[in-house]
Amino acid sequence: MTIRRQTTRRVEEEIVTTGVPPLGNQVPPNEQAPRGRQGPQVCIEKRAMSKVEIRMTIQKLTHVLADQVTRDGKVQVNTNARITASRIRDFTRMNPFTFFGPKVEEDAQGFIDGVFKVLDAMGVSPQEKAKLSTYQLNDIAQVLYEQWKEERPIRAGPIDWGSFKMTFLDRFFPLKLRERKMKYFINLRHGGMTVKEYSLKFTQ
């Protein structure tokens, strides 16, 4: 009985402090207040809430919940922004390669390999690898990337490292050029031997 009285009193005190009018008698039906030693009694207003009071109470609760959701949402956004800023800072501190695009001496495959090495060491996800690597694109390379990103169909999904790498190499180091360089490398001679012969002799 004492526990029930304390619970009832606590509910009533919460109602008084929040300004919500009580909903009639708070003593459960078919229960009588304990007799004998009784503590201080709380007056309970025995009237029902009007429609206006109910509406105002619901509006107050709605505002409180909306404020809480907004506050929680801001905290989440700030946390994500801090994590992203921290990753960008860590990535750029490692001085990865930059790529401009039109320069003849630039090595597209070297850029991809170098950037991947840094990103892999950071342990980021494939989507973060693609996003971070774009910070190292400049001039024409950056413009071409933005155009490609805007032209992608919505159903293509988020850009990950695989799609970024394939698109980048197709644009700046096409397959025909790769095959030509591979053929040149295979036919390259070291002294009187081809690279393949030299490699076999070296590994024996």
PDB file of C-alpha atoms in Angstrom:
ATOM      1  CA  MET A   1       0.000   0.000   0.000  1.00  0.00           C
ATOM      2  CA  THR A   2       2.849   2.375   0.864  1.00  0.00           C
ATOM      3  CA  ILE A   3       4.478   1.781  -2.535  1.00  0.00           C
ATOM      4  CA  ARG A   4       1.202   2.508  -4.359  1.00  0.00           C
ATOM      5  CA  ARG A   5       0.738   5.741  -2.375  1.00  0.00           C
ATOM      6  CA  GLN A   6       4.310   6.859  -3.142  1.00  0.00           C
ATOM      7  CA  THR A   7       3.856   6.094  -6.845  1.00  0.00           C
ATOM      8  CA  THR A   8       0.565   8.014  -6.925  1.00  0.00           C
ATOM      9  CA  ARG A   9       2.164  10.959  -5.129  1.00  0.00           C
ATOM     10  CA  ARG A  10       5.156  10.951  -7.547  1.00  0.00           C
ATOM     11  CA  VAL A  11       2.827  11.011 -10.575  1.00  0.00           C
ATOM     12  CA  GLU A  12       0.868  13.896  -9.096  1.00  0.00           C
ATOM     13  CA  GLU A  13       4.051  15.848  -8.303  1.00  0.00           C
ATOM     14  CA  GLU A  14       5.263  15.384 -11.882  1.00  0.00           C
ATOM     15  CA  ILE A  15       1.910  16.632 -13.166  1.00  0.00           C
ATOM     16  CA  VAL A  16       2.100  19.701 -10.903  1.00  0.00           C
ATOM     17  CA  THR A  17       5.703  20.551 -11.948  1.00  0.00           C
ATOM     18  CA  THR A  18       5.027  20.163 -15.680  1.00  0.00           C
ATOM     19  CA  GLY A  19       1.830  22.170 -15.514  1.00  0.00           C
ATOM     20  CA  VAL A  20      -0.390  19.429 -16.933  1.00  0.00           C
ATOM     21  CA  PRO A  21      -3.766  19.301 -15.165  1.00  0.00           C
ATOM     22  CA  PRO A  22      -4.551  15.969 -13.463  1.00  0.00           C
ATOM     23  CA  LEU A  23      -6.936  13.564 -15.130  1.00  0.00           C
ATOM     24  CA  GLY A  24      -9.376  13.159 -12.256  1.00  0.00           C
ATOM     25  CA  ASN A  25      -8.946  10.799  -9.322  1.00  0.00           C
ATOM     26  CA  GLN A  26      -5.506   9.161  -9.411  1.00  0.00           C
ATOM     27  CA  VAL A  27      -6.376   6.399  -6.912  1.00  0.00           C
ATOM     28  CA  PRO A  28      -6.912   3.167  -8.856  1.00  0.00           C
ATOM     29  CA  PRO A  29     -10.549   1.910  -8.924  1.00  0.00           C
ATOM     30  CA  ASN A  30     -11.630  -0.706  -6.348  1.00  0.00           C
ATOM     31  CA  GLU A  31      -8.766   0.467  -4.115  1.00  0.00           C
ATOM     32  CA  GLN A  32      -9.147   2.471  -0.962  1.00  0.00           C
ATOM     33  CA  ALA A  33      -6.608   4.832   0.442  1.00  0.00           C
ATOM     34  CA  PRO A  34      -4.655   3.180   3.261  1.00  0.00           C
ATOM     35  CA  ARG A  35      -5.994   3.693   6.774  1.00  0.00           C
ATOM     36  CA  GLY A  36      -4.124   4.167   9.981  1.00  0.00           C
ATOM     37  CA  ARG A  37      -0.823   6.005   9.674  1.00  0.00           C
ATOM     38  CA  GLN A  38      -1.264   8.377   6.783  1.00  0.00           C
ATOM     39  CA  GLY A  39       1.254  10.858   5.466  1.00  0.00           C
ATOM     40  CA  PRO A  40       0.395  14.279   4.093  1.00  0.00           C
ATOM     41  CA  GLN A  41      -2.567  14.127   1.753  1.00  0.00           C
ATOM     42  CA  VAL A  42      -2.462  15.551  -1.769  1.00  0.00           C
ATOM     43  CA  CYS A  43      -5.598  17.247  -2.982  1.00  0.00           C
ATOM     44  CA  ILE A  44      -6.789  15.754  -6.235  1.00  0.00           C
ATOM     45  CA  GLU A  45      -9.038  17.849  -8.405  1.00  0.00           C
ATOM     46  CA  LYS A  46     -12.003  15.719  -9.346  1.00  0.00           C
ATOM     47  CA  ARG A  47     -12.932  17.213 -12.673  1.00  0.00           C
ATOM     48  CA  ALA A  48     -12.268  16.130 -16.214  1.00  0.00           C
ATOM     49  CA  MET A  49     -10.079  18.153 -18.577  1.00  0.00           C
ATOM     50  CA  SER A  50     -11.876  20.294 -21.103  1.00  0.00           C
ATOM     51  CA  LYS A  51     -11.211  19.881 -24.812  1.00  0.00           C
ATOM     52  CA  VAL A  52      -9.259  23.150 -24.850  1.00  0.00           C
ATOM     53  CA  GLU A  53      -7.018  21.963 -22.001  1.00  0.00           C
ATOM     54  CA  ILE A  54      -6.397  18.633 -23.752  1.00  0.00           C
ATOM     55  CA  ARG A  55      -5.548  20.414 -27.001  1.00  0.00           C
ATOM     56  CA  MET A  56      -3.144  22.817 -25.239  1.00  0.00           C
ATOM     57  CA  THR A  57      -1.481  19.941 -23.380  1.00  0.00           C
ATOM     58  CA  ILE A  58      -0.980  17.977 -26.611  1.00  0.00           C
ATOM     59  CA  GLN A  59       0.470  21.077 -28.292  1.00  0.00           C
ATOM     60  CA  LYS A  60       2.927  21.582 -25.415  1.00  0.00           C
ATOM     61  CA  LEU A  61       4.020  17.951 -25.589  1.00  0.00           C
ATOM     62  CA  THR A  62       4.383  18.193 -29.378  1.00  0.00           C
ATOM     63  CA  HIS A  63       6.629  21.259 -29.033  1.00  0.00           C
ATOM     64  CA  VAL A  64       8.762  19.556 -26.380  1.00  0.00           C
ATOM     65  CA  LEU A  65       9.209  16.456 -28.568  1.00  0.00           C
ATOM     66  CA  ALA A  66       9.959  18.546 -31.675  1.00  0.00           C
ATOM     67  CA  ASP A  67      12.632  20.508 -29.787  1.00  0.00           C
ATOM     68  CA  GLN A  68      14.213  17.298 -28.531  1.00  0.00           C
ATOM     69  CA  VAL A  69      14.277  15.732 -32.016  1.00  0.00           C
ATOM     70  CA  THR A  70      15.807  18.905 -33.483  1.00  0.00           C
ATOM     71  CA  ARG A  71      18.447  19.010 -30.761  1.00  0.00           C
ATOM     72  CA  ASP A  72      19.334  15.322 -31.255  1.00  0.00           C
ATOM     73  CA  GLY A  73      19.479  15.789 -35.049  1.00  0.00           C
ATOM     74  CA  LYS A  74      21.910  18.709 -34.737  1.00  0.00           C
ATOM     75  CA  VAL A  75      24.189  16.661 -32.500  1.00  0.00           C
ATOM     76  CA  GLN A  76      24.214  13.820 -35.073  1.00  0.00           C
ATOM     77  CA  VAL A  77      24.983  16.180 -37.987  1.00  0.00           C
ATOM     78  CA  ASN A  78      27.789  17.869 -36.039  1.00  0.00           C
ATOM     79  CA  THR A  79      29.308  14.491 -35.168  1.00  0.00           C
ATOM     80  CA  ASN A  80      29.265  13.377 -38.832  1.00  0.00           C
ATOM     81  CA  ALA A  81      30.769  16.689 -39.940  1.00  0.00           C
ATOM     82  CA  ARG A  82      33.580  16.361 -37.389  1.00  0.00           C
ATOM     83  CA  ILE A  83      34.369  12.805 -38.523  1.00  0.00           C
ATOM     84  CA  THR A  84      34.451  13.858 -42.200  1.00  0.00           C
ATOM     85  CA  ALA A  85      36.666  16.874 -41.461  1.00  0.00           C
ATOM     86  CA  SER A  86      39.007  14.682 -39.423  1.00  0.00           C
ATOM     87  CA  ARG A  87      39.305  12.128 -42.248  1.00  0.00           C
ATOM     88  CA  ILE A  88      40.036  14.830 -44.834  1.00  0.00           C
ATOM     89  CA  ARG A  89      42.679  16.347 -42.554  1.00  0.00           C
ATOM     90  CA  ASP A  90      44.326  12.952 -41.965  1.00  0.00           C
ATOM     91  CA  PHE A  91      44.281  12.158 -45.691  1.00  0.00           C
ATOM     92  CA  THR A  92      45.796  15.458 -46.838  1.00  0.00           C
ATOM     93  CA  ARG A  93      48.505  15.295 -44.144  1.00  0.00           C
ATOM     94  CA  MET A  94      49.857  12.153 -45.818  1.00  0.00           C
ATOM     95  CA  ASN A  95      50.595  14.192 -48.970  1.00  0.00           C
ATOM     96  CA  PRO A  96      48.962  11.880 -51.528  1.00  0.00           C
ATOM     97  CA  PHE A  97      49.501  12.495 -55.243  1.00  0.00           C
ATOM     98  CA  THR A  98      47.513  15.215 -56.972  1.00  0.00           C
ATOM     99  CA  PHE A  99      46.192  14.887 -60.506  1.00  0.00           C
ATOM    100  CA  PHE A 100      45.470  17.701 -62.974  1.00  0.00           C
ATOM    101  CA  GLY A 101      44.510  15.776 -66.115  1.00  0.00           C
ATOM    102  CA  PRO A 102      46.001  17.298 -69.259  1.00  0.00           C
ATOM    103  CA  LYS A 103      49.685  17.091 -68.318  1.00  0.00           C
ATOM    104  CA  VAL A 104      51.527  14.531 -70.440  1.00  0.00           C
ATOM    105  CA  GLU A 105      53.986  13.590 -67.710  1.00  0.00           C
ATOM    106  CA  GLU A 106      51.216  12.700 -65.244  1.00  0.00           C
ATOM    107  CA  ASP A 107      50.813   9.013 -64.461  1.00  0.00           C
ATOM    108  CA  ALA A 108      47.126   8.137 -64.007  1.00  0.00           C
ATOM    109  CA  GLN A 109      47.878   4.601 -62.818  1.00  0.00           C
ATOM    110  CA  GLY A 110      50.504   5.947 -60.418  1.00  0.00           C
ATOM    111  CA  PHE A 111      47.954   8.405 -59.007  1.00  0.00           C
ATOM    112  CA  ILE A 112      45.395   5.634 -58.427  1.00  0.00           C
ATOM    113  CA  ASP A 113      47.986   3.316 -56.853  1.00  0.00           C
ATOM    114  CA  GLY A 114      49.446   6.037 -54.612  1.00  0.00           C
ATOM    115  CA  VAL A 115      46.097   7.343 -53.399  1.00  0.00           C
ATOM    116  CA  PHE A 116      44.806   3.814 -52.798  1.00  0.00           C
ATOM    117  CA  LYS A 117      47.860   2.995 -50.676  1.00  0.00           C
ATOM    118  CA  VAL A 118      47.159   5.969 -48.382  1.00  0.00           C
ATOM    119  CA  LEU A 119      43.404   5.328 -48.199  1.00  0.00           C
ATOM    120  CA  ASP A 120      43.899   1.630 -47.515  1.00  0.00           C
ATOM    121  CA  ALA A 121      46.252   2.463 -44.643  1.00  0.00           C
ATOM    122  CA  MET A 122      43.571   4.765 -43.210  1.00  0.00           C
ATOM    123  CA  GLY A 123      41.082   1.866 -43.214  1.00  0.00           C
ATOM    124  CA  VAL A 124      38.197   3.807 -44.760  1.00  0.00           C
ATOM    125  CA  SER A 125      35.196   2.307 -46.571  1.00  0.00           C
ATOM    126  CA  PRO A 126      35.068   2.027 -50.407  1.00  0.00           C
ATOM    127  CA  GLN A 127      32.683   5.003 -50.591  1.00  0.00           C
ATOM    128  CA  GLU A 128      34.959   7.130 -48.412  1.00  0.00           C
ATOM    129  CA  LYS A 129      37.941   6.139 -50.580  1.00  0.00           C
ATOM    130  CA  ALA A 130      36.174   7.491 -53.657  1.00  0.00           C
ATOM    131  CA  LYS A 131      35.096  10.685 -51.890  1.00  0.00           C
ATOM    132  CA  LEU A 132      38.503  11.421 -50.362  1.00  0.00           C
ATOM    133  CA  SER A 133      40.409  10.731 -53.584  1.00  0.00           C
ATOM    134  CA  THR A 134      38.438  13.491 -55.341  1.00  0.00           C
ATOM    135  CA  TYR A 135      40.103  16.049 -53.038  1.00  0.00           C
ATOM    136  CA  GLN A 136      43.321  15.389 -54.971  1.00  0.00           C
ATOM    137  CA  LEU A 137      41.802  16.120 -58.392  1.00  0.00           C
ATOM    138  CA  ASN A 138      42.511  19.589 -59.796  1.00  0.00           C
ATOM    139  CA  ASP A 139      41.778  21.646 -62.906  1.00  0.00           C
ATOM    140  CA  ILE A 140      40.369  19.595 -65.775  1.00  0.00           C
ATOM    141  CA  ALA A 141      40.387  16.355 -63.794  1.00  0.00           C
ATOM    142  CA  GLN A 142      38.090  17.938 -61.186  1.00  0.00           C
ATOM    143  CA  VAL A 143      35.746  19.369 -63.850  1.00  0.00           C
ATOM    144  CA  LEU A 144      35.506  16.023 -65.654  1.00  0.00           C
ATOM    145  CA  TYR A 145      34.781  14.223 -62.384  1.00  0.00           C
ATOM    146  CA  GLU A 146      31.964  16.655 -61.512  1.00  0.00           C
ATOM    147  CA  GLN A 147      30.434  16.209 -64.993  1.00  0.00           C
ATOM    148  CA  TRP A 148      30.593  12.421 -64.699  1.00  0.00           C
ATOM    149  CA  LYS A 149      29.030  12.527 -61.230  1.00  0.00           C
ATOM    150  CA  GLU A 150      26.109  14.695 -62.406  1.00  0.00           C
ATOM    151  CA  GLU A 151      25.471  12.519 -65.487  1.00  0.00           C
ATOM    152  CA  ARG A 152      25.290   9.266 -63.509  1.00  0.00           C
ATOM    153  CA  PRO A 153      21.795   7.779 -63.259  1.00  0.00           C
ATOM    154  CA  ILE A 154      20.208   7.914 -59.806  1.00  0.00           C
ATOM    155  CA  ARG A 155      19.761   4.126 -59.737  1.00  0.00           C
ATOM    156  CA  ALA A 156      23.555   3.712 -60.104  1.00  0.00           C
ATOM    157  CA  GLY A 157      23.844   4.135 -56.332  1.00  0.00           C
ATOM    158  CA  PRO A 158      26.633   5.783 -54.355  1.00  0.00           C
ATOM    159  CA  ILE A 159      30.104   6.105 -55.874  1.00  0.00           C
ATOM    160  CA  ASP A 160      32.553   3.603 -54.422  1.00  0.00           C
ATOM    161  CA  TRP A 161      36.262   3.058 -55.039  1.00  0.00           C
ATOM    162  CA  GLY A 162      35.731   0.465 -57.793  1.00  0.00           C
ATOM    163  CA  SER A 163      33.488   2.679 -59.929  1.00  0.00           C
ATOM    164  CA  PHE A 164      35.697   5.734 -59.341  1.00  0.00           C
ATOM    165  CA  LYS A 165      38.874   3.866 -60.280  1.00  0.00           C
ATOM    166  CA  MET A 166      37.362   2.333 -63.430  1.00  0.00           C
ATOM    167  CA  THR A 167      35.931   5.656 -64.635  1.00  0.00           C
ATOM    168  CA  PHE A 168      39.132   7.537 -63.831  1.00  0.00           C
ATOM    169  CA  LEU A 169      41.390   5.090 -65.676  1.00  0.00           C
ATOM    170  CA  ASP A 170      39.022   4.854 -68.663  1.00  0.00           C
ATOM    171  CA  ARG A 171      39.204   8.635 -68.998  1.00  0.00           C
ATOM    172  CA  PHE A 172      42.878   9.313 -68.286  1.00  0.00           C
ATOM    173  CA  PHE A 173      44.568   5.971 -69.081  1.00  0.00           C
ATOM    174  CA  PRO A 174      42.379   4.181 -71.663  1.00  0.00           C
ATOM    175  CA  LEU A 175      42.581   0.421 -72.205  1.00  0.00           C
ATOM    176  CA  LYS A 176      44.255   0.756 -75.638  1.00  0.00           C
ATOM    177  CA  LEU A 177      47.028   2.871 -74.162  1.00  0.00           C
ATOM    178  CA  ARG A 178      47.469   0.392 -71.302  1.00  0.00           C
ATOM    179  CA  GLU A 179      47.734  -2.521 -73.761  1.00  0.00           C
ATOM    180  CA  ARG A 180      50.267  -0.597 -75.870  1.00  0.00           C
ATOM    181  CA  LYS A 181      52.410   0.145 -72.809  1.00  0.00           C
ATOM    182  CA  MET A 182      52.170  -3.475 -71.691  1.00  0.00           C
ATOM    183  CA  LYS A 183      53.296  -4.666 -75.127  1.00  0.00           C
ATOM    184  CA  TYR A 184      56.178  -2.180 -75.064  1.00  0.00           C
ATOM    185  CA  PHE A 185      57.223  -3.387 -71.611  1.00  0.00           C
ATOM    186  CA  ILE A 186      57.124  -7.059 -72.654  1.00  0.00           C
ATOM    187  CA  ASN A 187      59.239  -6.358 -75.755  1.00  0.00           C
ATOM    188  CA  LEU A 188      61.661  -4.145 -73.852  1.00  0.00           C
ATOM    189  CA  ARG A 189      65.193  -5.519 -73.969  1.00  0.00           C
ATOM    190  CA  HIS A 190      67.782  -5.487 -71.231  1.00  0.00           C
ATOM    191  CA  GLY A 191      71.063  -6.095 -72.943  1.00  0.00           C
ATOM    192  CA  GLY A 192      70.312  -8.882 -75.438  1.00  0.00           C
ATOM    193  CA  MET A 193      67.371 -10.354 -73.465  1.00  0.00           C
ATOM    194  CA  THR A 194      63.677  -9.505 -73.325  1.00  0.00           C
ATOM    195  CA  VAL A 195      62.199  -8.511 -69.985  1.00  0.00           C
ATOM    196  CA  LYS A 196      60.606 -11.956 -69.681  1.00  0.00           C
ATOM    197  CA  GLU A 197      63.935 -13.729 -70.324  1.00  0.00           C
ATOM    198  CA  TYR A 198      65.739 -11.387 -67.961  1.00  0.00           C
ATOM    199  CA  SER A 199      63.123 -11.975 -65.252  1.00  0.00           C
ATOM    200  CA  LEU A 200      63.377 -15.776 -65.631  1.00  0.00           C
ATOM    201  CA  LYS A 201      67.173 -15.674 -65.442  1.00  0.00           C
ATOM    202  CA  PHE A 202      67.076 -13.374 -62.426  1.00  0.00           C
ATOM    203  CA  THR A 203      64.679 -15.630 -60.481  1.00  0.00           C
ATOM    204  CA  GLN A 204      66.606 -18.880 -61.189  1.00  0.00           C
TER     205      GLN A 204
END
